[in-house]
Amino acid sequence: GGRMMAKSFDLKTRQNDIYRYVASRVSKLQGGYLSDAGRGNAARQLAELRRAVGKEPGSAPNTWAIEFDGCPDSLIGVGQRPSEGENAIHAALTLYAIHQQSQKQGMHCTGKEHDLGSAVRKCIYLNRDGESLENGELPRRFSAMVTADSIDEVVHYARQLIKMLRSESIAIDYGRLAQQLLLFQNPYARHRVLLEWGRGYARAANADQPAG
């Protein structure tokens, strides 16, 4: 008997679970933050999450309930190290907390068109004077993210990209980002994530080009 080991959940289950779980957590925080009634509480929770940026999941007790209360079993780790699911949830929620800071509208928006890759491309398009790009060249931070070897590195560059997006008030789908961060940690699935980011970026780049 006892608990099922985390390993017995297949990747598909964990992908679906993390998408739903993170999207619902972020929607709740966002709904609170953008409403008069829930603002104070949500702002406090977001501030706690920002303080936990870059720390290991679970090492900031004040964010434990915000991040993991009601978390699906498939994502919870066993043993001393955080699971891939816990890493991805922690990263997604702390990144959202950075993104939403002082914004008048919601920075979480569901849908494929709100992929991180597409959002970065939109941001560059709006910000042409920022990083001058040759045709087909990826911005420095984005290419650093997509060539990173570890989840910590990916999150480090993602944080810089999120700050860029915040300055232009461009939203992303945080359920999708959490799912991608989960997959990134799986050596067999990592290429899929990089492909999604690259395609999102390319799709948005095609949309920039004037027709004709």
Coordinates of C-alpha atoms in Angstrom, one line a residue:
G1 CA 0.0 0.0 0.0
G2 CA 1.1 3.5 0.8
R3 CA 1.5 6.3 -1.8
M4 CA 1.9 5.6 -5.4
M5 CA 5.4 6.5 -6.5
A6 CA 5.6 9.6 -8.7
K7 CA 7.3 7.6 -11.4
S8 CA 4.3 5.5 -12.1
F9 CA 2.5 8.5 -13.8
D10 CA 3.1 8.7 -17.5
L11 CA 4.3 11.9 -19.1
K12 CA 1.0 12.6 -20.8
T13 CA -0.9 12.5 -17.5
R14 CA 1.6 14.8 -15.9
Q15 CA 1.5 17.2 -18.9
N16 CA -2.3 17.4 -18.7
D17 CA -2.3 17.8 -14.9
I18 CA 0.3 20.5 -14.8
Y19 CA -1.5 22.5 -17.5
R20 CA -4.8 22.4 -15.7
Y21 CA -3.3 23.0 -12.3
V22 CA -1.1 25.9 -13.1
A23 CA -3.7 27.6 -15.3
S24 CA -6.2 27.4 -12.5
R25 CA -3.7 28.7 -9.9
V26 CA -2.7 31.6 -12.0
S27 CA -6.2 32.5 -13.1
K28 CA -7.2 32.6 -9.4
L29 CA -4.2 34.9 -8.5
Q30 CA -5.0 37.0 -11.6
G31 CA -8.7 37.3 -10.8
G32 CA -7.9 38.4 -7.3
Y33 CA -5.3 40.9 -8.3
L34 CA -7.5 42.5 -10.9
S35 CA -10.5 42.7 -8.7
D36 CA -11.0 45.3 -6.0
A37 CA -12.1 42.8 -3.4
G38 CA -9.2 40.3 -3.8
R39 CA -6.5 42.8 -4.7
G40 CA -4.7 43.0 -1.3
N41 CA -4.6 39.3 -0.7
A42 CA -3.5 38.5 -4.3
A43 CA -0.8 41.3 -4.2
R44 CA 0.6 39.8 -1.0
Q45 CA 0.7 36.3 -2.5
L46 CA 2.4 37.6 -5.6
A47 CA 5.0 39.5 -3.5
E48 CA 5.7 36.2 -1.6
L49 CA 6.2 34.4 -4.9
R50 CA 8.6 37.1 -6.2
R51 CA 10.6 36.6 -3.0
A52 CA 10.9 32.9 -3.8
V53 CA 12.3 33.5 -7.3
G54 CA 15.4 31.5 -7.9
K55 CA 15.0 29.5 -4.7
E56 CA 14.4 25.7 -4.7
P57 CA 10.7 24.7 -4.7
G58 CA 9.5 24.3 -1.1
S59 CA 12.4 26.3 0.4
A60 CA 10.2 29.4 1.0
P61 CA 7.5 28.2 3.5
N62 CA 5.3 31.2 2.8
T63 CA 4.7 30.1 -0.8
W64 CA 4.1 26.5 0.0
A65 CA 0.3 26.7 0.2
I66 CA 0.2 29.1 -2.8
E67 CA 2.2 26.8 -5.0
F68 CA 1.3 23.3 -4.0
D69 CA -2.0 23.3 -2.2
G70 CA -4.3 20.9 -4.1
C71 CA -1.4 19.9 -6.4
P72 CA -2.2 16.6 -8.4
D73 CA -0.3 13.5 -7.1
S74 CA 1.3 13.0 -10.5
L75 CA 3.4 16.1 -9.9
I76 CA 4.4 15.7 -6.3
G77 CA 7.9 14.3 -5.7
V78 CA 9.2 11.7 -3.4
G79 CA 12.5 11.9 -1.5
Q80 CA 14.8 14.9 -0.9
R81 CA 14.8 16.5 -4.4
P82 CA 11.9 18.5 -5.9
S83 CA 10.2 16.6 -8.7
E84 CA 10.2 17.8 -12.3
G85 CA 6.6 18.8 -11.7
E86 CA 7.4 20.8 -8.6
N87 CA 10.3 22.6 -10.4
A88 CA 8.0 23.5 -13.3
I89 CA 5.1 24.7 -11.0
H90 CA 7.4 26.8 -8.9
A91 CA 9.1 28.4 -11.9
A92 CA 5.8 29.1 -13.7
L93 CA 4.2 30.7 -10.6
T94 CA 7.2 32.8 -9.7
L95 CA 7.6 34.0 -13.3
Y96 CA 3.9 34.9 -13.4
A97 CA 4.4 36.9 -10.2
I98 CA 7.2 38.9 -11.9
H99 CA 5.1 39.4 -15.0
Q100 CA 1.9 40.6 -13.3
Q101 CA 3.6 43.2 -11.1
S102 CA 2.0 46.6 -11.5
Q103 CA 0.1 45.6 -14.6
K104 CA -3.5 46.8 -15.2
Q105 CA -4.5 43.8 -17.2
G106 CA -3.9 40.1 -16.9
M107 CA -0.6 38.7 -18.0
H108 CA -1.9 35.2 -18.2
C109 CA -3.8 34.5 -21.4
T110 CA -4.6 31.0 -22.6
G111 CA -4.0 29.8 -26.2
K112 CA -1.3 28.6 -28.5
E113 CA -0.9 32.2 -29.8
H114 CA 0.3 33.2 -26.3
D115 CA 3.3 30.8 -26.4
L116 CA 6.5 32.3 -24.9
G117 CA 8.1 32.1 -28.4
S118 CA 5.3 34.1 -30.0
A119 CA 5.3 36.7 -27.2
V120 CA 9.0 37.3 -27.4
R121 CA 8.7 37.9 -31.2
K122 CA 5.8 40.4 -30.6
C123 CA 7.9 42.1 -28.0
I124 CA 10.8 42.6 -30.4
Y125 CA 8.5 43.8 -33.1
L126 CA 7.2 46.5 -30.8
N127 CA 10.6 47.3 -29.5
R128 CA 12.7 47.6 -32.7
D129 CA 15.1 50.0 -31.2
G130 CA 15.9 47.6 -28.4
E131 CA 17.9 44.8 -30.0
S132 CA 18.7 45.2 -33.6
L133 CA 18.1 41.9 -35.3
E134 CA 19.4 40.6 -38.6
N135 CA 16.8 38.7 -40.6
G136 CA 16.3 35.3 -39.0
E137 CA 18.5 36.1 -36.0
L138 CA 17.2 35.2 -32.6
P139 CA 17.4 37.8 -29.8
R140 CA 20.3 37.0 -27.4
R141 CA 18.3 36.1 -24.4
F142 CA 15.9 33.9 -26.3
S143 CA 18.7 32.0 -28.0
A144 CA 20.4 31.6 -24.6
M145 CA 17.2 30.2 -23.3
V146 CA 16.7 27.7 -26.1
T147 CA 20.3 26.5 -25.9
A148 CA 20.3 26.2 -22.1
D149 CA 21.2 22.8 -20.6
S150 CA 19.5 22.9 -17.2
I151 CA 16.1 24.0 -15.9
D152 CA 17.8 26.6 -13.7
E153 CA 19.4 28.2 -16.7
V154 CA 16.2 28.1 -18.7
V155 CA 14.3 29.8 -15.9
H156 CA 17.1 32.4 -15.5
Y157 CA 16.8 33.5 -19.1
A158 CA 13.0 33.2 -19.1
R159 CA 13.0 35.6 -16.2
Q160 CA 14.8 38.2 -18.3
L161 CA 12.4 37.6 -21.2
I162 CA 9.4 37.9 -18.9
K163 CA 10.7 41.4 -17.7
M164 CA 10.9 42.4 -21.4
L165 CA 7.3 41.2 -22.0
R166 CA 6.1 43.0 -18.8
S167 CA 7.5 46.3 -20.1
E168 CA 5.3 45.9 -23.2
S169 CA 2.3 44.3 -21.3
I170 CA 2.4 41.2 -23.5
A171 CA 0.7 38.2 -21.9
I172 CA 1.6 34.5 -22.2
D173 CA -0.2 31.2 -21.4
Y174 CA 1.3 30.1 -18.0
G175 CA -0.3 26.7 -18.2
R176 CA 1.5 26.1 -21.4
L177 CA 4.8 27.5 -20.0
A178 CA 4.5 25.2 -17.0
Q179 CA 3.9 22.2 -19.3
Q180 CA 7.0 23.2 -21.4
L181 CA 9.2 23.6 -18.3
L182 CA 8.1 20.1 -17.2
L183 CA 8.9 18.6 -20.6
F184 CA 12.2 20.4 -20.8
Q185 CA 13.5 18.4 -17.8
N186 CA 12.8 15.1 -19.7
P187 CA 15.8 14.4 -22.0
Y188 CA 13.5 12.7 -24.5
A189 CA 11.0 15.5 -24.7
R190 CA 13.3 18.5 -24.5
H191 CA 13.5 18.9 -28.3
R192 CA 9.7 19.2 -28.5
V193 CA 9.8 22.2 -26.2
L194 CA 12.5 23.9 -28.2
L195 CA 10.6 23.2 -31.4
E196 CA 7.4 24.8 -29.9
W197 CA 9.3 27.9 -28.8
G198 CA 11.0 28.1 -32.2
R199 CA 7.8 27.6 -34.1
G200 CA 5.9 30.1 -32.0
Y201 CA 8.7 32.7 -32.6
A202 CA 8.7 31.9 -36.4
R203 CA 4.9 32.1 -36.7
A204 CA 4.8 35.4 -35.0
A205 CA 7.8 36.6 -37.2
N206 CA 5.8 35.7 -40.3
A207 CA 2.9 37.7 -39.0
D208 CA 5.2 40.8 -38.7
Q209 CA 6.0 40.8 -42.4
P210 CA 4.0 43.2 -44.4
A211 CA 2.0 41.3 -47.0
G212 CA 2.8 41.6 -50.7

